mmCIF file of C-alpha atoms and ligand atoms in Angstrom:
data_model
loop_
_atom_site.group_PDB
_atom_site.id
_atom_site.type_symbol
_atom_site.label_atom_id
_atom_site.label_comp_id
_atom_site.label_asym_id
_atom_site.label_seq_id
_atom_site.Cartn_x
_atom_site.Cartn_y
_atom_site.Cartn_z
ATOM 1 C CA UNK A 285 -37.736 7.218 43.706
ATOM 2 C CA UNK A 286 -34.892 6.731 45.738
ATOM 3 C CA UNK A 287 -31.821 5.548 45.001
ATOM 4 C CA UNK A 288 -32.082 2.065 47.142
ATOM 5 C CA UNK A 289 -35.817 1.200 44.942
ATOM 6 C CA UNK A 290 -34.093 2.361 41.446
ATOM 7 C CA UNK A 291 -31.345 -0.372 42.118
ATOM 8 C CA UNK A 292 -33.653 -3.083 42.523
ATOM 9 C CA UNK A 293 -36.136 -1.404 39.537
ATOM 10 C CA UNK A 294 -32.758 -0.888 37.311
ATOM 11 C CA UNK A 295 -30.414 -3.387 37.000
ATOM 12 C CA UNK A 296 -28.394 -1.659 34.892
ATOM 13 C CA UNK A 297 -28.469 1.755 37.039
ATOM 14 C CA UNK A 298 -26.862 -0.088 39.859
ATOM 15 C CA UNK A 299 -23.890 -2.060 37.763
ATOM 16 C CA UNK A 300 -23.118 1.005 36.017
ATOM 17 C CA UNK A 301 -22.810 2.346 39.752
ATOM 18 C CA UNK A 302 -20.584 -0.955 40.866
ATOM 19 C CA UNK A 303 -18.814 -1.161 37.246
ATOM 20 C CA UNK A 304 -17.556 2.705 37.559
ATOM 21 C CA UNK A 305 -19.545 4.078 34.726
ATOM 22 C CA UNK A 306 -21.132 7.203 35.004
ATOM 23 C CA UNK A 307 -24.179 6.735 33.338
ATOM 24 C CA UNK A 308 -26.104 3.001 32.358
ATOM 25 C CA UNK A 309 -25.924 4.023 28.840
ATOM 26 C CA UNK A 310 -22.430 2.780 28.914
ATOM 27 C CA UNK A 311 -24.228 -0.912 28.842
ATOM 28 C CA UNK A 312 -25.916 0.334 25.445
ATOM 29 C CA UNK A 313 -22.409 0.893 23.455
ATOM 30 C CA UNK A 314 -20.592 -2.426 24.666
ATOM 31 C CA UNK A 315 -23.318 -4.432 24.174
ATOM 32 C CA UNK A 316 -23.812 -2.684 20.264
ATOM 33 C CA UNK A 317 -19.711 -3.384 20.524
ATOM 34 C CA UNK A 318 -20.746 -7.028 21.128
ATOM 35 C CA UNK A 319 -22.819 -7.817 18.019
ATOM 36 C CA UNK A 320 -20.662 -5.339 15.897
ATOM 37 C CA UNK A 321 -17.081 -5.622 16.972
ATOM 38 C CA UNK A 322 -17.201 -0.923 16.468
ATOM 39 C CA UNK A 323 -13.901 -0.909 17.758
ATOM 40 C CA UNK A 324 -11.375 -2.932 15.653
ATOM 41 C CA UNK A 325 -8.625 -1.273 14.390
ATOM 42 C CA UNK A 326 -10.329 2.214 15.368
ATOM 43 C CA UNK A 327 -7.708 4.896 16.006
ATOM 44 C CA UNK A 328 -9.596 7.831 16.109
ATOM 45 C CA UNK A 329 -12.605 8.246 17.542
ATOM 46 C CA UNK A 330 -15.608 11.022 18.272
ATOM 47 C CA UNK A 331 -18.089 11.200 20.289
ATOM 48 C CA UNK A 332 -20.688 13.264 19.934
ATOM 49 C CA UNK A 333 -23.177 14.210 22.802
ATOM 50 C CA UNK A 334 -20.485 12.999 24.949
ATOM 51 C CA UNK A 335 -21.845 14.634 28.492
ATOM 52 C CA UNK A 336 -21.690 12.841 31.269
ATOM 53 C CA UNK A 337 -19.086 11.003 29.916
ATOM 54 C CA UNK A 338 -20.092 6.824 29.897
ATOM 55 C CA UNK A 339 -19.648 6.581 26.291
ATOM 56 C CA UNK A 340 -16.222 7.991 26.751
ATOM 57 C CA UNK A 341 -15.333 5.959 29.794
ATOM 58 C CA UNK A 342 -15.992 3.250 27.242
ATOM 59 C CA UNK A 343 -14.182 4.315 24.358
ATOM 60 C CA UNK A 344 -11.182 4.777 27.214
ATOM 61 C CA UNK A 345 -11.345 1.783 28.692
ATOM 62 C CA UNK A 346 -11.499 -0.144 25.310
ATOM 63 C CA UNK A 347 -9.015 1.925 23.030
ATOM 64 C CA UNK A 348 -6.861 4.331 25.116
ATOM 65 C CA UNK A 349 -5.804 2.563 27.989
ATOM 66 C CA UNK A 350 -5.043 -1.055 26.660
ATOM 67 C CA UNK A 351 -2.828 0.830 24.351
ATOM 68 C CA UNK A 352 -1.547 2.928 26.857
ATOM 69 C CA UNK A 353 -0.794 -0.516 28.755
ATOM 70 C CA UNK A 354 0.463 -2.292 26.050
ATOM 71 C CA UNK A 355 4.423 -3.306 26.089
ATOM 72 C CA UNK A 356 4.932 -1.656 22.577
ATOM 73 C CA UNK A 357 3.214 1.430 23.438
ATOM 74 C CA UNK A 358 6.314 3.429 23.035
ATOM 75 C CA UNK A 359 6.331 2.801 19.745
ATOM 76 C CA UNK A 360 2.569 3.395 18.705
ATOM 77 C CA UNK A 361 0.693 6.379 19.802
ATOM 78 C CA UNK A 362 -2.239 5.496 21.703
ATOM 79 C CA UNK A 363 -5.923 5.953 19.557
ATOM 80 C CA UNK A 364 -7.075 9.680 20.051
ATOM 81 C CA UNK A 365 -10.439 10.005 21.587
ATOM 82 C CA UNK A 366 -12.529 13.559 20.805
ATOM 83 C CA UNK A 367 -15.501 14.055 22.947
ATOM 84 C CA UNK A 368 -18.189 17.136 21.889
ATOM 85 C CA UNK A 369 -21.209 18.276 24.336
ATOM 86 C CA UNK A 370 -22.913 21.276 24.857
ATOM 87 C CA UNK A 371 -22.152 20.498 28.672
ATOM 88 C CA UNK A 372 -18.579 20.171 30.183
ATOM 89 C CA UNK A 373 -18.082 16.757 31.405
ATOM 90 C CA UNK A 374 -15.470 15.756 33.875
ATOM 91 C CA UNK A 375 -12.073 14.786 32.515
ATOM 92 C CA UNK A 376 -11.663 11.228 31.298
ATOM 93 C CA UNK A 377 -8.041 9.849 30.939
ATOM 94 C CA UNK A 378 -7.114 10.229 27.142
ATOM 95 C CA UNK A 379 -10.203 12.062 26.092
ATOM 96 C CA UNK A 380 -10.120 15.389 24.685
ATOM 97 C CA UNK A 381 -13.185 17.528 25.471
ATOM 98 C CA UNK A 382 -14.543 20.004 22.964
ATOM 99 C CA UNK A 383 -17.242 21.930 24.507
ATOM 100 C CA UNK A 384 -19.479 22.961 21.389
ATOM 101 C CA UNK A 385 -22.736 22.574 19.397
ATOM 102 C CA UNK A 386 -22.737 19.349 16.717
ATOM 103 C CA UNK A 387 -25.484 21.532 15.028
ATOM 104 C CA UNK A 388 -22.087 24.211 14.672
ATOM 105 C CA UNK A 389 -20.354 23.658 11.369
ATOM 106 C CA UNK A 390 -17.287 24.620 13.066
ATOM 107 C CA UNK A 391 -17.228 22.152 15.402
ATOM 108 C CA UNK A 392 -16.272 19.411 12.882
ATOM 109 C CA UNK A 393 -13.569 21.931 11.856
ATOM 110 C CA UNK A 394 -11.934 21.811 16.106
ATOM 111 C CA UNK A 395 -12.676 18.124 15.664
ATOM 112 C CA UNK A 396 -10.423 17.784 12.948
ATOM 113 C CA UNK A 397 -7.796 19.980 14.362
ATOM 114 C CA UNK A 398 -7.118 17.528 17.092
ATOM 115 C CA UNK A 399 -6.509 14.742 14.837
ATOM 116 C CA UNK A 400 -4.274 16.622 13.011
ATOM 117 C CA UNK A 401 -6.347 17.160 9.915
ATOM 118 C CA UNK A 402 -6.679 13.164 9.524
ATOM 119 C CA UNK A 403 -10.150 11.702 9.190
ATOM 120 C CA UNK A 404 -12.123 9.642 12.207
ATOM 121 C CA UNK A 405 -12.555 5.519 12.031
ATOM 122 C CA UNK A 406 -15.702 5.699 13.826
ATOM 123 C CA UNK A 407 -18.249 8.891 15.005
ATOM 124 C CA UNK A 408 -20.213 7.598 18.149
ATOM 125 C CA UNK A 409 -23.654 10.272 18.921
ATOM 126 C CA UNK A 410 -25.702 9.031 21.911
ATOM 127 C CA UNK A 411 -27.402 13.050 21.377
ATOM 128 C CA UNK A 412 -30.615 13.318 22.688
ATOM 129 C CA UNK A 413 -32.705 16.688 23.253
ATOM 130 C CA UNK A 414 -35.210 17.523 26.015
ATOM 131 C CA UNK A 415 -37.793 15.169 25.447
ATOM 132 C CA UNK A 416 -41.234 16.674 25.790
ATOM 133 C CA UNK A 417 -43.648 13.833 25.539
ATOM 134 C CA UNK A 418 -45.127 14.665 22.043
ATOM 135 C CA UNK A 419 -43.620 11.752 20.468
ATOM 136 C CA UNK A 420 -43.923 13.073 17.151
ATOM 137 C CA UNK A 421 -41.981 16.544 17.963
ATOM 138 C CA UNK A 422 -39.282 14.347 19.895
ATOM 139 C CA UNK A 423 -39.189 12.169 17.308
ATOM 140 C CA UNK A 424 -38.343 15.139 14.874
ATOM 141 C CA UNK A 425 -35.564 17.361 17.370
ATOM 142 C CA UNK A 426 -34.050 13.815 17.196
ATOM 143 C CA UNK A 427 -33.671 13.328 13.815
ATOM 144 C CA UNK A 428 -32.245 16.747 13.345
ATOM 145 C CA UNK A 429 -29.267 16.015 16.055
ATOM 146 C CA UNK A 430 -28.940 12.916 13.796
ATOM 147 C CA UNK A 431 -29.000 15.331 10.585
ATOM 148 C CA UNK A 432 -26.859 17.113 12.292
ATOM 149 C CA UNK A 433 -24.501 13.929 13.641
ATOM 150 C CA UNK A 434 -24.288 13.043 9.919
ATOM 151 C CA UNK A 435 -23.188 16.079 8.604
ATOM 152 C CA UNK A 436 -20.326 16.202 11.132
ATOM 153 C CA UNK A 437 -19.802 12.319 9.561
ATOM 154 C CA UNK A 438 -19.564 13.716 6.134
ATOM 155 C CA UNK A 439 -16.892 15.895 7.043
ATOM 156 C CA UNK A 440 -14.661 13.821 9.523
ATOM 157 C CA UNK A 441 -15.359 9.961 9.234
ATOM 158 C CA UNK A 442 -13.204 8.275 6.791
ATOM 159 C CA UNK A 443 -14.423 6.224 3.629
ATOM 160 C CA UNK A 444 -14.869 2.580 5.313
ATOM 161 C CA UNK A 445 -15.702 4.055 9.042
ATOM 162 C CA UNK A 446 -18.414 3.884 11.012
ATOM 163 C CA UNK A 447 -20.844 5.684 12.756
ATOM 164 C CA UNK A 448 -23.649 4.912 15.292
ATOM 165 C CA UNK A 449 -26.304 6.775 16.254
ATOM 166 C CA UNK A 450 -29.126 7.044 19.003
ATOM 167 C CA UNK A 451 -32.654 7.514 17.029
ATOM 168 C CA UNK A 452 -35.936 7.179 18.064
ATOM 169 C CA UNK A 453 -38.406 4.395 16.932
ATOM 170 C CA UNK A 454 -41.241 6.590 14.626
ATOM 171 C CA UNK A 455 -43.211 6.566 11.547
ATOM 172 C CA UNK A 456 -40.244 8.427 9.932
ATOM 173 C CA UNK A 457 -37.505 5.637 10.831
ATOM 174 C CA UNK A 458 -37.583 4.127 7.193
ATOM 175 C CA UNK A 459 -37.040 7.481 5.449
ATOM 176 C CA UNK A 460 -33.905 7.970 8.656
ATOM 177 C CA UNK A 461 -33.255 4.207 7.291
ATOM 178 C CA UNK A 462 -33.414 5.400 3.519
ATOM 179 C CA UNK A 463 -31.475 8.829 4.080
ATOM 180 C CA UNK A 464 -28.321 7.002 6.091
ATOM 181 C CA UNK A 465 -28.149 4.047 3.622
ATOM 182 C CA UNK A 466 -27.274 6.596 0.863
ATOM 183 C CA UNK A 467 -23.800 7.294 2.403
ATOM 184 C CA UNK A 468 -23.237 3.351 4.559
ATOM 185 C CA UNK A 469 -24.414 0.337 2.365
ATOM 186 C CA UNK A 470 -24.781 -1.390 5.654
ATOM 187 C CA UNK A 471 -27.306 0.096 7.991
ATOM 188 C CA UNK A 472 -28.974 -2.198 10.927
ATOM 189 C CA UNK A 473 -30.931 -0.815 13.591
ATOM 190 C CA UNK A 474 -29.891 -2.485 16.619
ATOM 191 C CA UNK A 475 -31.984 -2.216 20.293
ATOM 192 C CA UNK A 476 -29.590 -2.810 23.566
ATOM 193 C CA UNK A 477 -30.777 -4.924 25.704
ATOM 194 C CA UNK A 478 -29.702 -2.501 28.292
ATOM 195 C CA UNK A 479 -32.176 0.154 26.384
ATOM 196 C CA UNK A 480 -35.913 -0.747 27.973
ATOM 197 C CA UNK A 481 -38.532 -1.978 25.141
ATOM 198 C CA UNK A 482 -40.895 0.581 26.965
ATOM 199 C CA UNK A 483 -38.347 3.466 25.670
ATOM 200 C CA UNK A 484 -38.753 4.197 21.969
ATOM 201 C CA UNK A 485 -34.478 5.007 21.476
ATOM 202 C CA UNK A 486 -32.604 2.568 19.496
ATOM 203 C CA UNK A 487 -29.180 2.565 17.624
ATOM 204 C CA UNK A 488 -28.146 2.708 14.110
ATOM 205 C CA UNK A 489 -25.310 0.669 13.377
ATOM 206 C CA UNK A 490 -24.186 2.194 10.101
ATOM 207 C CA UNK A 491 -20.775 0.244 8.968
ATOM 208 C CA UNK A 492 -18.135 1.320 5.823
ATOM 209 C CA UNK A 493 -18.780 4.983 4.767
ATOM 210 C CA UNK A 494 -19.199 5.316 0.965
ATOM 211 C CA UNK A 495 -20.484 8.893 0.247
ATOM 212 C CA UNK A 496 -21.998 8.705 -3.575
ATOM 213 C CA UNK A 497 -20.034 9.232 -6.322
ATOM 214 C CA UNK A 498 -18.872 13.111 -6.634
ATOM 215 C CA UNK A 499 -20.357 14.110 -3.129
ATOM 216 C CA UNK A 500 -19.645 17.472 -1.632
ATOM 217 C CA UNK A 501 -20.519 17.916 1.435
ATOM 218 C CA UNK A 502 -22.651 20.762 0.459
ATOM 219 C CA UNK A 503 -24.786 18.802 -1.158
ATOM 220 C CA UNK A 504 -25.973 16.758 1.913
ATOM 221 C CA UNK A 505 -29.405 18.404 2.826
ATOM 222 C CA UNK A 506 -30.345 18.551 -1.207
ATOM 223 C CA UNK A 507 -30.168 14.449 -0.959
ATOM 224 C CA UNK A 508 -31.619 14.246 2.059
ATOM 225 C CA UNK A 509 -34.686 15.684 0.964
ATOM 226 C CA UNK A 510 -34.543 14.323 -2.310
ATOM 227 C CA UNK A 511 -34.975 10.541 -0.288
ATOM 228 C CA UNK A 512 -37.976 11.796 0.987
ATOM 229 C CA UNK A 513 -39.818 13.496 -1.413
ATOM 230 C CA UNK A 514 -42.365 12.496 -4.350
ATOM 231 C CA UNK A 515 -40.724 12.590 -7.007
ATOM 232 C CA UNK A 516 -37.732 10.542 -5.151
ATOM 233 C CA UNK A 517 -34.566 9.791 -6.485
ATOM 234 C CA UNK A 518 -34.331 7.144 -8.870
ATOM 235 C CA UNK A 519 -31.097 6.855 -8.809
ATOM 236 C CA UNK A 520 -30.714 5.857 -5.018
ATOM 237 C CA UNK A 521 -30.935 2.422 -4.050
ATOM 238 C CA UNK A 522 -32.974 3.427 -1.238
ATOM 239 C CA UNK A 523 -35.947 5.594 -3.303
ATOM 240 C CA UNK A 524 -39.001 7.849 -1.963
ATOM 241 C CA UNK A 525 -41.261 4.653 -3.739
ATOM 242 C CA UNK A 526 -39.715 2.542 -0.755
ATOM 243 C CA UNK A 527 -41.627 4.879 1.837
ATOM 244 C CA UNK A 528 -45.109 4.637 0.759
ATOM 245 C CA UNK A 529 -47.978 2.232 0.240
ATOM 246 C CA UNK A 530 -47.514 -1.609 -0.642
ATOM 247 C CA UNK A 531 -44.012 -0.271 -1.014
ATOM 248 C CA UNK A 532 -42.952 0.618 2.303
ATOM 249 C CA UNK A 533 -40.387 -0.715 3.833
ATOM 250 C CA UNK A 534 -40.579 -2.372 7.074
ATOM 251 C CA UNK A 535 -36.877 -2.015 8.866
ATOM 252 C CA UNK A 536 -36.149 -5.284 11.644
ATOM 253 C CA UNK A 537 -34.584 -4.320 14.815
ATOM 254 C CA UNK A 538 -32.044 -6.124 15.943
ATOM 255 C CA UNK A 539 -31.951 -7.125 19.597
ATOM 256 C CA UNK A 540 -28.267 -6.905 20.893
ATOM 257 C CA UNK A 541 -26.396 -7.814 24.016
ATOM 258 C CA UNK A 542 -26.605 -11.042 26.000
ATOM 259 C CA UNK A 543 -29.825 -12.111 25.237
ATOM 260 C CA UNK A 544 -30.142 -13.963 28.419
ATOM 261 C CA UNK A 545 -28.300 -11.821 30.510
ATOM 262 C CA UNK A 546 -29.633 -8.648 32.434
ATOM 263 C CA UNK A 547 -33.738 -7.594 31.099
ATOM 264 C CA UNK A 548 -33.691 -3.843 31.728
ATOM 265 C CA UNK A 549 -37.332 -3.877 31.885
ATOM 266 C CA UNK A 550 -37.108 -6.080 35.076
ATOM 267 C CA UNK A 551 -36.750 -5.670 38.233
ATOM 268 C CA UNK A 552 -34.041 -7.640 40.602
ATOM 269 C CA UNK A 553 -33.518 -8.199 44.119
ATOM 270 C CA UNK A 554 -31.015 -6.236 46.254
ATOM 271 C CA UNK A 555 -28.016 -7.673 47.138
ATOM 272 C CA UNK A 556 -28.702 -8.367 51.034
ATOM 273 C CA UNK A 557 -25.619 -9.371 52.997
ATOM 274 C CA UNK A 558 -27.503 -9.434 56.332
ATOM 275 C CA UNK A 559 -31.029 -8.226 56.299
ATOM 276 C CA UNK A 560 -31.468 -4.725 56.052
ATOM 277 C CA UNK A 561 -27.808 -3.929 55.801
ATOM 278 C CA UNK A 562 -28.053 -2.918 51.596
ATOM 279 C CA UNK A 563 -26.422 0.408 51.394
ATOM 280 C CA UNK A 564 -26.779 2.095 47.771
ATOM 281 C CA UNK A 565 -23.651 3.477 45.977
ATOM 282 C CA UNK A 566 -23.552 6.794 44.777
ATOM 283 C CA UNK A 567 -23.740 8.034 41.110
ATOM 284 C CA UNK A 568 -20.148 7.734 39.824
ATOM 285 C CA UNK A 569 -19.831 11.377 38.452
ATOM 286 C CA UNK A 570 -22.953 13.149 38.845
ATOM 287 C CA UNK A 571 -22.862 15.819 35.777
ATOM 288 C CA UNK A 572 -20.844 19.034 36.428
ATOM 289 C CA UNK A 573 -23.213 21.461 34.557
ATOM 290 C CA UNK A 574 -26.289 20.058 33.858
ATOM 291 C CA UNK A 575 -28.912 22.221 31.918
ATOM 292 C CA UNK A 576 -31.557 21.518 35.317
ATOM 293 C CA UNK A 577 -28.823 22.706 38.046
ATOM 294 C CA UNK A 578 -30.686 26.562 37.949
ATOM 295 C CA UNK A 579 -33.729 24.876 38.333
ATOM 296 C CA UNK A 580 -32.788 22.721 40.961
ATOM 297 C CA UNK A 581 -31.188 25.569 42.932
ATOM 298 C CA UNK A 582 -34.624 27.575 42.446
ATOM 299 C CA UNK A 583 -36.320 24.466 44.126
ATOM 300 C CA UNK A 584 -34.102 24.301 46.839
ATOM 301 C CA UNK A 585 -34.155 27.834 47.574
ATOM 302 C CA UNK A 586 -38.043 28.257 47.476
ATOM 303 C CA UNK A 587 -37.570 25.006 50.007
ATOM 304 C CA UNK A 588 -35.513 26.195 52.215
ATOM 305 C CA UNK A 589 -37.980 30.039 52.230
ATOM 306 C CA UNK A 590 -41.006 27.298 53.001
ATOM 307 C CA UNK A 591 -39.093 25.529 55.907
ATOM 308 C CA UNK A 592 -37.755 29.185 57.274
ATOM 309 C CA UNK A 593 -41.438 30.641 57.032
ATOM 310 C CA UNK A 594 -42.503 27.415 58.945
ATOM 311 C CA UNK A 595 -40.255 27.928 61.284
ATOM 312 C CA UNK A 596 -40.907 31.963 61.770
ATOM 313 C CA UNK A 597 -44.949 30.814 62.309
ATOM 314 C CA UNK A 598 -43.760 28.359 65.270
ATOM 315 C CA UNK A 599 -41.767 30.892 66.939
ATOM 316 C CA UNK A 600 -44.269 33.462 66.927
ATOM 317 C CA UNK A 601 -47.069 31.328 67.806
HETATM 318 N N1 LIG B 147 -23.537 9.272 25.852
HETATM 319 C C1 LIG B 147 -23.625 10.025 27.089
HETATM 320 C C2 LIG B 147 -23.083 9.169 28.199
HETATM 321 O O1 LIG B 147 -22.931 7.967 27.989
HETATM 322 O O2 LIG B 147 -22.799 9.691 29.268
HETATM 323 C C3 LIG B 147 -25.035 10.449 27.374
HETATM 324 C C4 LIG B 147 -25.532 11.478 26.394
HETATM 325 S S1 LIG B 147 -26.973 12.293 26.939
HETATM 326 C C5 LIG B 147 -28.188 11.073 26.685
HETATM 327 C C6 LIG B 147 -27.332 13.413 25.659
HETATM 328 C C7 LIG B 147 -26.353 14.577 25.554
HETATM 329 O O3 LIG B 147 -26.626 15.238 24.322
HETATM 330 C C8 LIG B 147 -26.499 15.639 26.637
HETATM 331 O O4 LIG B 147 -25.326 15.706 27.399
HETATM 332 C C9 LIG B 147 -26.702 16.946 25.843
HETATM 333 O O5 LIG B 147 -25.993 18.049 26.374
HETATM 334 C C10 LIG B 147 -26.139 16.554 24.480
HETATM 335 N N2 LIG B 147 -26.617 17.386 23.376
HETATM 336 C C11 LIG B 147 -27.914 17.612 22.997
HETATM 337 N N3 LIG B 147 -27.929 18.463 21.940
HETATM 338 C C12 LIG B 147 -26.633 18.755 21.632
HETATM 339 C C13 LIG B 147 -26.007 19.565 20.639
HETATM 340 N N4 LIG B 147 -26.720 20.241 19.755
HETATM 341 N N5 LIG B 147 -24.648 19.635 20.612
HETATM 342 C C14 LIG B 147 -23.907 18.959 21.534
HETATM 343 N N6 LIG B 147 -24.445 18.166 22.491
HETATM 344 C C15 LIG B 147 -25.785 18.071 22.551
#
């Protein structure tokens, strides 16, 4: 598709384009911001799965630099804004990049080195892994980067912070649902308007931290499991008996965003100042390492041998 056709076909490809974000998912945080007001009084932030950088353009543009800005700046220190990816991502003013693995139990540990061994207000994880198309194996490599999100959480956010997290819609969501009330007693699942119905992400919204009573953080998978299994654990709120038969509970998604703003499963005609005259921006900041470069550089290299053997047949014919 080229990039002219995936403007009209994505609305929110070409704002992000006009707007100066590097990816459309920026659209997906502000418009979570909108129905949940994430960033009051936030002065420490992560962001998990950072790479290319959109949620962190947004977390800039709403924390850093109106602080920085502000008259009285001198006096406060700006918010601190920690971004993790397995990729490097192109520096963002007031972001600090840590290039590491959220599966990595250190990495909380370099997280909380930059805030000075305080604790985060809100964790942010837009992680996703190479989807492969079996929904139910996608469905699973998510949950784990969530599983993995949330143990990060248990060792950074502070008690009353929040943390929001990409999942996939599933037959597991309600035992996901059941697993992240046991540390937030407010959990929503919210769905962007800039996210496509056709795509099965959506966002939990998980608001004031409250680990149980006597938690250590090496107790996190035991609970987890103990959520989901038979036996359950009666002394959750949210117990296994919630996940099964007549029982089972049925979690709404809430639709967020302008509701009668921009559909990102439509698609919307080209700006045309003169007929014919529509000229396409280009990506903001394309990523600087992505995973697919080596294979791109294979396909342009067996290209170019194509196009040179082409060429070698016409001379010598
Ligand atoms: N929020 C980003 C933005 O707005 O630009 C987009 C994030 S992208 C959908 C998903 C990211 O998750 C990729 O950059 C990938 O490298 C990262 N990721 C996947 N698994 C990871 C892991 N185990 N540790 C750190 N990052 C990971």
């Amino acid at each position: 598709m080229g990039k002219a056709s995936r403007d009209k076909r994505d609305i929110y490809y070409r704002k992000a384009k006009e707007e100066g974000w590097r990816a459309r998912s920026a659209f997906k945080l502000l418009q979570i911001d909108e129905e949940f007001n994430i960033f009051e009084g936030v002065k420490r932030v992560v962001d998990l799965c950072a790479a290319p950088g959109s949620w962190s353009q947004v977390l800039s543009r709403k924390l850093y630099l109106p602080a920085k800005l502000s008259p009285d700046s001198r006096e406060s220190n700006p918010p601190l804004i920690v971004a993790v990816d397995l990729q490097p991502m192109a520096p963002i003013e007031g972001v600090i990049q840590v290039q590491g693995d959220i599966t990595n139990a250190r990495t909380a540990e370099v997280v909380i080195r930059h805030f000075d061994g305080c604790k985060a207000d809100l964790v942010v994880c837009d992680g996703a892994p190479d989807v492969t198309g079996l929904h139910d194996m996608d469905e699973f490599v998510q949950s784990q980067l969530i599983l993995a999100g949330l143990t990060i959480v248990t060792h950074i956010l502070r008690k009353g912070g929040k943390f929001i997290a990409k999942i996939f819609r599933g037959k597991d969501t309600s035992l996901l649902y059941c697993q992240l009330k046991l540390f937030f007693p407010k959990v929503t699942f919210a769905k962007p308007k800039s996210s496509r119905n056709s795509s099965i992400e959506a966002f939990a919204v998980c608001e004031d931290y409250s680990p149980p009573e006597g938690f250590s953080e090496k107790d996190l998978y035991r609970l987890l499991k103990e959520v989901g299994s038979p036996s359950g654990a009666d002394n959750l709120d949210c117990s296994s008996a919630w996940l099964e038969g007549p029982n089972k509970v049925y979690i709404p998604f809430l639709a967020c965003g302008d509701l009668s703003g921009y559909d990102s499963d439509r698609s919307y005609p080209l700006p045309q100042v003169a007929e014919g005259t529509y000229k396409s921006l280009d990506p903001v900041q394309p990523p600087i390492a992505p995973p697919y470069k080596r294979a791109l550089e294979l396909k342009k290299a067996a290209n170019q041998g194509i196009r040179e053997l082409g060429n070698l047949s016409i001379d010598s014919s």
